[in-house]
Coordinates of C-alpha atoms in Angstrom, one line a residue:
X1019 CA -20.3 -30.3 20.9
X1020 CA -20.6 -28.3 17.7
X1021 CA -19.1 -29.7 14.5
X1022 CA -18.5 -26.3 12.9
X1023 CA -14.9 -27.0 12.2
X1024 CA -15.6 -29.9 9.8
X1025 CA -18.5 -28.1 8.1
X1026 CA -17.2 -24.5 7.8
X1027 CA -13.4 -25.2 7.4
X1028 CA -14.2 -28.4 5.5
X1029 CA -11.4 -30.5 7.1
X1030 CA -11.4 -34.2 6.2
X1031 CA -12.3 -36.5 9.2
X1032 CA -9.5 -38.6 10.8
X1033 CA -9.4 -42.0 9.2
X1034 CA -10.5 -45.1 11.2
X1035 CA -7.1 -47.0 11.3
X1036 CA -5.3 -43.8 12.3
X1037 CA -7.9 -43.1 15.1
X1038 CA -7.5 -46.7 16.4
X1039 CA -3.7 -46.3 16.4
X1040 CA -4.0 -43.4 18.8
X1041 CA -6.2 -45.3 21.2
X1042 CA -4.9 -48.9 21.4
X1043 CA -1.5 -50.4 21.2
X1044 CA -0.5 -52.2 18.0
X1045 CA 2.4 -54.5 17.3
X1046 CA 3.7 -55.6 13.9
X1047 CA 6.6 -57.9 13.5
X1048 CA 8.8 -58.7 10.5
X1049 CA 11.8 -61.0 10.2
X1050 CA 14.3 -58.3 11.1
X1051 CA 12.6 -55.7 13.4
X1052 CA 9.5 -55.2 15.5
X1053 CA 7.7 -51.9 16.0
X1054 CA 5.2 -51.0 18.8
X1055 CA 2.9 -48.0 19.2
X1056 CA 2.1 -46.9 22.7
X1057 CA -1.4 -45.5 23.4
X1058 CA -1.4 -41.7 23.5
X1059 CA -3.9 -41.9 26.4
X1060 CA -0.9 -42.6 28.6
X1061 CA -0.6 -38.8 28.7
X1062 CA -2.8 -37.0 31.2
X1063 CA -4.8 -33.9 30.4
X1064 CA -2.2 -31.5 31.7
X1065 CA 0.6 -33.1 29.6
X1066 CA -1.6 -32.8 26.5
X1067 CA -2.4 -29.2 27.2
X1068 CA 1.3 -28.4 27.6
X1069 CA 2.0 -30.1 24.3
X1070 CA -0.7 -28.1 22.6
X1071 CA 0.6 -24.9 24.0
X1072 CA 4.1 -25.6 22.8
X1073 CA 2.7 -26.6 19.4
X1074 CA 0.9 -23.3 19.2
X1075 CA 4.1 -21.3 19.9
X1076 CA 5.7 -22.9 16.8
X1077 CA 2.9 -21.3 14.7
X1078 CA 2.0 -18.0 16.2
X1079 CA 4.9 -16.8 18.4
X1080 CA 6.2 -13.3 17.7
X1081 CA 9.7 -13.3 16.3
X1082 CA 12.3 -11.1 14.6
X1083 CA 13.0 -11.4 10.9
X1084 CA 16.5 -11.6 9.4
X1085 CA 16.7 -7.8 9.2
X1086 CA 15.7 -7.4 12.8
X1087 CA 12.1 -6.2 12.4
X1088 CA 9.6 -7.4 15.0
X1089 CA 7.1 -9.6 13.2
X1090 CA 3.8 -9.7 15.0
X1091 CA 0.6 -11.5 14.2
X1092 CA 2.3 -13.4 11.4
X1093 CA 1.5 -17.0 12.3
X1094 CA -1.4 -19.2 11.3
X1095 CA -4.0 -18.8 14.1
X1096 CA -5.8 -21.8 12.6
X1097 CA -3.2 -24.1 14.1
X1098 CA -5.8 -25.8 16.4
X1099 CA -8.4 -26.6 13.8
X1100 CA -7.0 -30.0 12.9
X1101 CA -6.0 -31.0 16.4
X1102 CA -9.7 -30.5 17.5
X1103 CA -10.6 -33.1 14.9
X1104 CA -8.3 -35.9 16.1
X1105 CA -10.7 -37.2 18.9
X1106 CA -13.3 -36.1 21.3
X1107 CA -10.9 -35.8 24.2
X1108 CA -8.6 -33.4 22.3
X1109 CA -11.5 -31.4 21.1
X1110 CA -12.8 -31.1 24.6
X1111 CA -9.4 -30.1 26.1
X1112 CA -8.9 -27.4 23.3
X1113 CA -12.4 -26.0 23.6
X1114 CA -12.2 -25.9 27.4
X1115 CA -8.9 -23.9 27.3
X1116 CA -9.4 -20.9 25.0
X1117 CA -7.4 -18.5 27.1
X1118 CA -4.4 -20.7 27.8
X1119 CA -4.1 -21.7 24.1
X1120 CA -5.0 -18.2 22.8
X1121 CA -7.7 -19.7 20.5
X1122 CA -8.9 -17.5 17.6
X1123 CA -11.3 -17.8 14.7
X1124 CA -9.7 -16.6 11.5
X1125 CA -11.5 -14.5 9.0
X1126 CA -9.5 -14.8 5.7
X1127 CA -9.9 -15.6 2.0
X1128 CA -12.8 -17.9 1.1
X1129 CA -14.1 -18.4 4.7
X1130 CA -17.9 -17.8 5.0
X1131 CA -17.6 -15.6 8.1
X1132 CA -21.3 -15.3 8.8
X1133 CA -21.8 -19.0 8.9
X1134 CA -18.6 -19.5 11.0
X1135 CA -19.7 -16.9 13.6
X1136 CA -23.2 -18.4 13.8
X1137 CA -22.0 -21.9 14.5
X1138 CA -18.8 -21.4 16.5
X1139 CA -17.6 -20.8 20.0
X1140 CA -17.5 -17.2 21.0
X1141 CA -13.7 -16.8 20.4
X1142 CA -11.7 -13.7 19.6
X1143 CA -11.4 -12.9 15.8
X1144 CA -8.3 -12.6 13.7
X1145 CA -8.9 -10.7 10.4
X1146 CA -6.0 -11.8 8.2
X1147 CA -5.7 -10.9 4.5
X1148 CA -2.0 -10.7 3.8
X1149 CA -1.1 -12.6 0.7
X1150 CA 0.7 -10.2 -1.6
X1151 CA -0.7 -10.0 -5.0
X1152 CA -3.9 -11.9 -3.9
X1153 CA -6.8 -9.5 -4.5
X1154 CA -9.9 -9.5 -2.3
X1155 CA -13.2 -10.5 -3.8
X1156 CA -16.4 -8.6 -3.3
X1157 CA -17.7 -11.5 -1.1
X1158 CA -14.6 -11.4 1.1
X1159 CA -14.9 -7.6 1.4
X1160 CA -18.5 -8.1 2.6
X1161 CA -17.3 -10.6 5.2
X1162 CA -14.6 -8.2 6.5
X1163 CA -17.1 -5.4 6.8
X1164 CA -19.4 -7.7 8.7
X1165 CA -16.7 -8.5 11.2
X1166 CA -15.5 -4.9 11.6
X1167 CA -19.0 -3.4 11.9
X1168 CA -21.0 -6.0 13.9
X1169 CA -18.4 -8.0 15.8
X1170 CA -15.8 -5.3 16.7
X1171 CA -16.0 -6.4 20.4
X1172 CA -14.5 -9.7 19.4
X1173 CA -11.8 -8.5 17.0
X1174 CA -8.3 -9.1 18.5
X1175 CA -6.0 -9.0 15.5
X1176 CA -6.2 -7.2 12.2
X1177 CA -3.7 -7.8 9.4
X1178 CA -4.6 -6.2 6.0
X1179 CA -2.2 -6.3 3.1
X1180 CA -4.5 -5.2 0.3
X1181 CA -4.7 -2.7 -2.6
X1182 CA -5.2 0.9 -1.3
X1183 CA -8.8 1.3 -2.7
X1184 CA -9.9 -1.8 -0.8
X1185 CA -8.1 -0.7 2.4
X1186 CA -9.6 2.8 2.2
X1187 CA -13.1 1.4 2.3
X1188 CA -12.4 -1.1 5.1
X1189 CA -10.6 1.5 7.3
X1190 CA -13.4 4.0 7.0
X1191 CA -15.7 1.4 8.6
X1192 CA -13.5 1.3 11.7
X1193 CA -15.2 4.3 13.2
X1194 CA -15.9 3.1 16.8
X1195 CA -14.1 1.4 19.7
X1196 CA -12.5 -2.0 19.4
X1197 CA -12.3 -3.0 23.0
X1198 CA -10.0 -6.0 22.8
X1199 CA -7.9 -5.2 19.6
X1200 CA -4.2 -5.7 20.3
X1201 CA -2.7 -6.1 16.9
X1202 CA -3.2 -3.7 14.0
X1203 CA -1.0 -4.1 10.9
X1204 CA -1.9 -2.2 7.7
X1205 CA 0.4 -2.7 4.6
X1206 CA -1.0 -1.8 1.2
X1207 CA 0.8 -3.4 -1.7
X1208 CA -0.5 -0.8 -4.2
X1209 CA -0.3 2.9 -3.6
X1210 CA -2.0 5.9 -5.1
X1211 CA -1.9 9.7 -4.4
X1212 CA -4.5 9.4 -1.5
X1213 CA -3.5 7.2 1.4
X1214 CA -6.0 5.6 3.7
X1215 CA -6.9 7.8 6.7
X1216 CA -8.2 6.4 10.0
X1217 CA -11.4 8.0 11.4
X1218 CA -10.8 10.2 14.4
X1219 CA -13.5 8.1 16.2
X1220 CA -11.5 4.9 15.9
X1221 CA -10.3 3.7 19.3
X1222 CA -8.4 0.7 20.6
X1223 CA -7.6 1.2 24.3
X1224 CA -5.8 -2.1 24.6
X1225 CA -3.7 -1.9 21.4
X1226 CA -0.2 -3.3 21.9
X1227 CA 1.2 -3.5 18.3
X1228 CA 0.6 -0.8 15.7
X1229 CA 2.3 -1.2 12.3
X1230 CA 1.1 1.1 9.5
X1231 CA 2.6 1.6 6.0
X1232 CA 1.5 4.5 3.8
X1233 CA -1.5 5.2 6.0
X1234 CA -2.4 8.3 7.9
X1235 CA -3.3 8.9 11.5
X1236 CA -5.0 12.3 11.9
X1237 CA -3.5 14.7 14.4
X1238 CA -5.2 13.9 17.8
X1239 CA -5.9 10.3 16.9
X1240 CA -6.7 8.3 20.0
X1241 CA -4.4 5.5 18.7
X1242 CA -1.3 7.6 19.5
X1243 CA -2.5 8.1 23.1
X1244 CA -2.6 4.4 23.9
X1245 CA -0.4 3.9 26.8
X1246 CA 0.1 0.1 26.4
X1247 CA 1.8 0.2 23.0
X1248 CA 4.8 -2.2 22.7
X1249 CA 5.4 -1.7 19.0
X1250 CA 4.9 1.5 17.1
X1251 CA 6.0 1.4 13.4
X1252 CA 4.9 4.2 11.1
X1253 CA 6.4 3.3 7.8
X1254 CA 6.5 5.2 4.5
X1255 CA 4.6 8.2 6.0
X1256 CA 3.2 10.2 3.2
X1257 CA 3.6 14.0 3.1
X1258 CA -0.1 14.5 3.8
X1259 CA 0.4 12.6 7.1
X1260 CA 3.5 14.5 8.3
X1261 CA 3.6 15.4 12.0
X1262 CA 6.3 17.7 13.6
X1263 CA 8.8 16.3 16.1
X1264 CA 7.2 18.0 19.1
X1265 CA 3.9 16.4 18.4
X1266 CA 5.5 13.0 18.2
X1267 CA 7.5 13.6 21.4
X1268 CA 4.2 14.5 23.2
X1269 CA 2.7 11.1 22.2
X1270 CA 5.9 9.2 23.0
X1271 CA 6.0 10.6 26.5
X1272 CA 2.9 8.5 27.4
X1273 CA 4.4 5.2 26.0
X1274 CA 6.6 3.9 28.7
X1275 CA 6.1 0.3 27.7
X1276 CA 7.4 0.9 24.1
X1277 CA 10.0 -1.6 22.9
X1278 CA 10.2 -1.1 19.2
X1279 CA 9.9 2.3 17.5
X1280 CA 10.0 3.0 13.7
X1281 CA 9.5 6.4 12.2
X1282 CA 9.9 6.3 8.4
X1283 CA 9.0 9.2 6.1
X1284 CA 8.3 8.6 2.5
X1285 CA 10.1 11.8 1.3
X1286 CA 12.3 14.4 2.9
X1287 CA 11.0 17.6 4.4
X1288 CA 13.2 20.7 4.2
X1289 CA 15.6 20.9 7.2
X1290 CA 14.7 24.6 7.3
X1291 CA 11.0 23.8 7.7
X1292 CA 11.8 21.4 10.5
X1293 CA 14.0 23.9 12.2
X1294 CA 11.3 26.6 12.0
X1295 CA 8.9 24.2 13.8
X1296 CA 11.5 23.7 16.6
X1297 CA 12.4 27.4 17.1
X1298 CA 9.4 28.1 19.3
X1299 CA 9.5 25.6 22.2
X1300 CA 11.3 22.3 22.7
X1301 CA 9.1 19.2 22.9
X1302 CA 8.5 17.3 26.2
X1303 CA 10.9 14.7 27.4
X1304 CA 10.0 11.1 26.6
X1305 CA 11.2 8.4 29.0
X1306 CA 11.3 5.1 27.2
X1307 CA 12.9 2.7 29.7
X1308 CA 12.0 -0.4 27.7
X1309 CA 13.0 0.7 24.1
X1310 CA 15.3 -1.8 22.5
X1311 CA 15.1 -1.0 18.8
X1312 CA 14.7 2.4 17.1
X1313 CA 14.6 2.9 13.3
X1314 CA 14.3 6.3 11.6
X1315 CA 14.2 7.6 8.0
X1316 CA 14.2 11.3 7.3
X1317 CA 16.4 14.4 7.6
X1318 CA 19.0 14.8 10.3
X1319 CA 17.4 17.8 11.9
X1320 CA 14.2 15.8 12.7
X1321 CA 16.2 12.9 14.2
X1322 CA 18.3 15.4 16.3
X1323 CA 15.1 16.9 17.7
X1324 CA 13.9 13.4 18.8
X1325 CA 17.2 12.3 20.3
X1326 CA 17.6 15.5 22.3
X1327 CA 14.4 14.7 24.3
X1328 CA 14.1 10.9 24.6
X1329 CA 15.7 8.7 27.2
X1330 CA 16.6 5.1 26.1
X1331 CA 18.8 3.4 28.7
X1332 CA 18.7 -0.1 27.2
X1333 CA 18.7 0.7 23.5
X1334 CA 20.3 -2.3 21.6
X1335 CA 19.7 -1.5 18.0
X1336 CA 19.7 1.8 16.1
X1337 CA 19.0 2.1 12.4
X1338 CA 19.2 5.5 10.7
X1339 CA 18.4 6.3 7.1
X1340 CA 19.2 9.9 6.1
X1341 CA 17.9 11.4 2.9
X1342 CA 20.6 13.1 0.8
X1343 CA 21.5 16.5 2.2
X1344 CA 24.5 18.9 2.0
X1345 CA 25.4 18.9 5.6
X1346 CA 25.0 16.5 8.5
X1347 CA 25.1 17.9 12.1
X1348 CA 24.4 15.1 14.6
X1349 CA 25.7 16.0 18.1
X1350 CA 22.8 14.2 19.7
X1351 CA 23.5 11.0 17.7
X1352 CA 27.0 11.1 19.1
X1353 CA 25.7 11.6 22.6
X1354 CA 23.4 8.6 22.3
X1355 CA 26.3 6.4 21.1
X1356 CA 28.4 7.7 24.1
X1357 CA 25.7 6.7 26.6
X1358 CA 24.6 3.4 25.0
X1359 CA 27.3 0.8 25.2
X1360 CA 25.3 -1.6 23.1
X1361 CA 25.8 0.7 20.0
X1362 CA 29.6 0.8 20.2
X1363 CA 31.7 -1.8 18.5
X1364 CA 35.3 -2.6 17.6
X1365 CA 34.4 -3.7 14.1
X1366 CA 32.9 -1.4 11.4
X1367 CA 32.0 -1.8 7.8
X1368 CA 31.4 0.9 5.2
X1369 CA 29.3 -0.3 2.2
X1370 CA 29.0 1.5 -1.1
X1371 CA 25.7 0.5 -2.8
X1372 CA 24.1 1.8 -6.0
X1373 CA 21.6 4.0 -4.2
X1374 CA 23.1 4.5 -0.7
X1375 CA 26.2 4.3 1.4
X1376 CA 26.1 2.5 4.8
X1377 CA 28.1 2.5 8.0
X1378 CA 27.5 -0.6 10.0
X1379 CA 28.9 -1.8 13.3
X1380 CA 29.3 -5.5 14.2
X1381 CA 27.5 -7.0 17.1
X1382 CA 29.3 -6.2 20.4
X1383 CA 31.7 -9.0 21.3
X1384 CA 31.7 -10.3 17.7
X1385 CA 34.5 -9.9 15.1
X1386 CA 32.2 -10.9 12.3
X1387 CA 30.4 -8.3 10.1
X1388 CA 28.4 -10.9 8.3
X1389 CA 24.9 -12.0 9.3
X1390 CA 22.9 -11.1 12.3
X1391 CA 21.4 -7.8 13.1
X1392 CA 24.0 -4.9 13.6
X1393 CA 23.5 -2.8 16.7
X1394 CA 24.2 0.4 14.6
X1395 CA 23.5 0.9 10.9
X1396 CA 23.5 4.4 9.3
X1397 CA 22.6 4.8 5.7
X1398 CA 22.7 7.9 3.5
X1399 CA 20.5 7.8 0.4
X1400 CA 22.7 9.2 -2.3
X1401 CA 24.3 8.1 -5.6
X1402 CA 27.7 8.3 -7.2
X1403 CA 30.9 7.3 -5.3
X1404 CA 32.2 10.9 -4.8
X1405 CA 29.0 12.0 -3.1
X1406 CA 28.9 8.9 -1.0
X1407 CA 32.4 9.3 0.2
X1408 CA 31.8 13.0 1.0
X1409 CA 28.7 12.2 3.0
X1410 CA 30.4 9.4 4.9
X1411 CA 33.2 11.7 5.8
X1412 CA 30.7 14.1 7.5
X1413 CA 29.1 11.3 9.5
X1414 CA 32.4 9.8 10.6
X1415 CA 33.9 13.1 11.5
X1416 CA 30.8 13.8 13.7
X1417 CA 31.2 10.4 15.4
X1418 CA 35.0 10.7 15.8
X1419 CA 35.1 10.2 19.6
X1420 CA 33.3 6.8 19.6
X1421 CA 35.4 5.5 16.6
X1422 CA 38.6 5.5 18.6
X1423 CA 37.9 1.9 19.8
X1424 CA 37.5 0.5 16.2
X1425 CA 40.3 -2.0 15.4
X1426 CA 38.8 -3.7 12.4
X1427 CA 37.5 -1.9 9.3
X1428 CA 35.9 -3.4 6.2
X1429 CA 35.3 -1.4 3.0
X1430 CA 32.9 -3.0 0.5
X1431 CA 31.6 -2.0 -2.9
X1432 CA 28.3 -3.5 -4.0
X1433 CA 27.9 -1.9 -7.4
X1434 CA 27.1 -4.3 -10.2
X1435 CA 28.6 -4.7 -13.7
X1436 CA 28.6 -1.6 -16.0
X1437 CA 27.3 0.6 -13.2
X1438 CA 30.6 0.0 -11.3
X1439 CA 32.8 1.1 -14.2
X1440 CA 30.7 4.2 -14.7
X1441 CA 31.1 5.2 -11.1
X1442 CA 34.8 5.6 -11.5
X1443 CA 34.1 8.6 -13.7
X1444 CA 33.0 10.2 -10.5
X1445 CA 36.5 10.1 -9.2
X1446 CA 37.1 10.6 -5.5
X1447 CA 40.0 12.9 -4.7
X1448 CA 42.7 11.4 -2.4
X1449 CA 42.0 14.0 0.2
X1450 CA 38.5 12.6 0.6
X1451 CA 39.7 9.0 1.0
X1452 CA 42.1 10.2 3.6
X1453 CA 39.4 12.1 5.4
X1454 CA 37.3 8.9 5.4
X1455 CA 40.1 6.9 7.0
X1456 CA 41.4 9.5 9.5
X1457 CA 38.8 8.8 12.3
X1458 CA 40.0 5.1 12.4
X1459 CA 43.3 5.8 14.2
X1460 CA 43.3 2.5 16.1
X1461 CA 42.5 0.2 13.2
X1462 CA 44.8 -2.8 13.1
X1463 CA 43.2 -4.8 10.3
X1464 CA 41.8 -3.2 7.1
X1465 CA 39.7 -5.4 4.8
X1466 CA 39.4 -3.9 1.3
X1467 CA 37.4 -5.2 -1.6
X1468 CA 39.3 -5.6 -4.9
X1469 CA 37.6 -2.6 -6.6
X1470 CA 38.9 -0.2 -4.0
X1471 CA 42.5 -1.4 -3.5
X1472 CA 44.0 0.8 -6.2
X1473 CA 42.1 3.9 -5.1
X1474 CA 43.0 3.5 -1.4
X1475 CA 46.6 2.5 -2.0
X1476 CA 47.2 5.7 -4.0
X1477 CA 45.6 7.7 -1.3
X1478 CA 47.7 6.2 1.4
X1479 CA 51.0 6.6 -0.4
X1480 CA 53.2 9.7 -0.2
X1481 CA 52.9 12.5 -2.7
X1482 CA 55.4 15.3 -3.2
X1483 CA 57.3 14.3 -0.1
X1484 CA 54.2 14.0 2.1
X1485 CA 54.1 10.8 4.0
X1486 CA 50.6 10.5 5.6
X1487 CA 51.7 8.4 8.6
X1488 CA 48.9 9.9 10.7
X1489 CA 46.5 7.7 8.6
X1490 CA 46.0 4.3 10.1
X1491 CA 49.1 4.5 12.3
X1492 CA 48.4 1.2 14.0
X1493 CA 47.6 -0.8 10.9
X1494 CA 49.1 -4.3 11.0
X1495 CA 47.3 -6.2 8.2
X1496 CA 45.8 -5.4 4.9
X1497 CA 43.3 -7.9 3.6
X1498 CA 42.4 -8.0 -0.1
X1499 CA 42.2 -10.4 -3.1
X1500 CA 45.8 -10.6 -4.4
X1501 CA 45.5 -10.4 -8.1
X1502 CA 46.2 -8.0 -11.0
X1503 CA 46.7 -4.2 -10.7
X1504 CA 45.2 -4.2 -7.2
X1505 CA 48.1 -6.5 -6.0
X1506 CA 50.7 -4.2 -7.6
X1507 CA 49.2 -1.1 -6.0
X1508 CA 48.9 -2.7 -2.6
X1509 CA 52.5 -4.0 -2.8
X1510 CA 53.8 -0.4 -3.4
X1511 CA 51.9 0.8 -0.3
X1512 CA 53.3 -2.1 1.8
X1513 CA 56.9 -1.3 0.6
X1514 CA 56.5 2.3 1.6
X1515 CA 55.2 1.4 5.0
X1516 CA 58.0 -1.0 5.6
X1517 CA 60.5 1.7 4.7
X1518 CA 59.1 4.0 7.3
X1519 CA 59.4 1.3 10.0
X1520 CA 55.7 0.5 10.2
X1521 CA 55.4 -2.8 8.4
X1522 CA 52.0 -4.1 7.3
X1523 CA 51.3 -7.7 6.3
X1524 CA 49.2 -8.7 3.3
X1525 CA 46.5 -11.3 3.7
X1526 CA 44.6 -12.8 0.8
X1527 CA 41.1 -13.7 1.9
X1528 CA 40.5 -16.1 -0.9
X1529 CA 40.7 -19.8 -0.2
X1530 CA 42.3 -22.3 -2.6
X1531 CA 41.3 -25.9 -3.4
X1532 CA 44.2 -28.1 -2.4
X1533 CA 43.4 -30.5 -5.2
X1534 CA 43.0 -28.5 -8.3
X1535 CA 44.2 -25.1 -7.2
X1536 CA 41.1 -23.2 -8.0
X1537 CA 40.4 -20.1 -5.9
X1538 CA 37.2 -19.1 -4.1
X1539 CA 36.1 -16.1 -2.2
X1540 CA 34.5 -18.0 0.7
X1541 CA 35.1 -21.3 2.5
X1542 CA 31.5 -22.5 2.1
X1543 CA 31.9 -22.2 -1.7
X1544 CA 35.1 -24.2 -1.6
X1545 CA 33.3 -26.9 0.4
X1546 CA 30.5 -27.1 -2.2
X1547 CA 33.2 -27.3 -4.9
X1548 CA 35.0 -30.2 -3.1
X1549 CA 31.9 -32.1 -2.5
X1550 CA 30.6 -31.8 -6.1
X1551 CA 33.8 -31.9 -8.2
X1552 CA 36.2 -33.9 -6.1
X1553 CA 33.8 -36.2 -4.3
X1554 CA 35.2 -39.8 -4.4
X1555 CA 32.1 -41.0 -6.4
X1556 CA 33.1 -38.6 -9.2
X1557 CA 36.8 -39.6 -9.2
X1558 CA 37.1 -43.3 -8.2
X1559 CA 35.4 -45.9 -6.0
X1560 CA 37.7 -45.0 -3.1
X1561 CA 36.0 -45.7 0.2
X1562 CA 36.0 -42.3 1.8
X1563 CA 34.2 -40.6 4.7
X1564 CA 34.2 -36.9 5.7
X1565 CA 36.6 -37.8 8.6
X1566 CA 39.1 -39.2 6.2
X1567 CA 39.5 -36.1 4.0
X1568 CA 43.2 -36.0 4.4
X1569 CA 43.6 -39.7 3.3
X1570 CA 41.4 -39.0 0.3
X1571 CA 43.5 -36.0 -0.8
X1572 CA 46.6 -38.1 -0.5
X1573 CA 45.0 -40.8 -2.5
X1574 CA 44.1 -38.3 -5.3
X1575 CA 47.7 -37.0 -5.3
X1576 CA 49.4 -40.5 -5.4
X1577 CA 47.0 -42.5 -7.6
X1578 CA 45.4 -40.0 -9.9
X1579 CA 48.1 -37.4 -10.0
X1580 CA 45.6 -34.6 -9.1
X1581 CA 46.9 -31.5 -7.5

């Protein structure tokens, strides 16, 4: 059996005492306790293989990141190298089960690929250069070119996160068929005016996951005719690689197995230009019965052209990022939300950030808007509060029919420091605030961040005899931090609602330390405060456990006069 792992990867051999501990029972006894080690040979080969398989999943399984993106090919395919050095039996079992364990040889930084290929088993190759900020040496580049040019029939996964000049050279060498390639992820961490372009002769008939950022696929590329694609993510598409909606629909019509779709343009194209491309003939219908997640960035006309012709019966996540534009007409987006129960929710959040405004739905069946991946997230890339409110009003008005079930609305501002104060110079007229709230006629609880309380309270109060009772007619609770001018403004609004026979209760979301009276915006912050400031060890030698918190608080009140 070849010893290429110890010579090429340079792994240290397993020490003698440790090897013996695995093969024969040992017992050590002290005056208080005895330990015994059972021989691992009590496990049969099938049990060991099952353990190896589960161990592999912990390293290389596909998963979703915190923002919901499917992460493929991210794990360390070298997980089995050390296991094969434990003993001859383990090495034999691993080498005899390459398909079950999905064994790969990894071409990465500092690995002498020519020597590894010459002295190794004939396993599939993973080409993995993905450490951001870690450049590639001339020697490493030679190794990658060797694998891409002379061993393409063994290349199964490619992950290249490199500067654009290096990527351009490597991609140009991919000019023939890669018969077993299933994963192709290209993500340059430096960009220039010319993006990498794949040769038209590059083919991967068994490709399942294609993720490209700032890279171009020429029109007619065989990659977009691959019928087995499960993930198609074209991110940061440069203007030189733009393709019209009908062309994309034609390609999608062949991808019935697609589960994740991302179309992300680097910069906006004129809505008039997109409309001109659509004026001739509509694109073909694309049946995508397995599509679960769809993400788009571009202009609304392009998205509408796609949504009009695709069928997505089980769509569970939709993320839309619109570039700033004067008008938003989205009837097909409304139709999609009508037909996709997973995209509807009773809890919505509107977030005002420095560079965009977002409308986010909570996960179906959940009252929480924090954490997790929202089923619906619509962002509009624009600055200044007045523009953001005006753009949000257009989107909400277009989606009015599906907002009638919303009973919890959360308004947040995420501007920072001086930028927040400068935004109030872009004052939003009360009619715009009212137009923003009007679609939420069934809302019972309104959660407002402190910075917006005064603005919204003025907008909701009567002016010149006008009592806008049609706004939030079912409102029962207003949640906001009760302090300063915001509290005074909210109180005036509450008094006016009470006078009209529609009382609204005030709820302060802050939590208060029962010992010192200090206020915190979240319960987890209060817990950290209690454990660090009021922990018994910092106050007195009182014998306390977490189950006796009440007794501890009473002790502090009575003995130390705290609280």
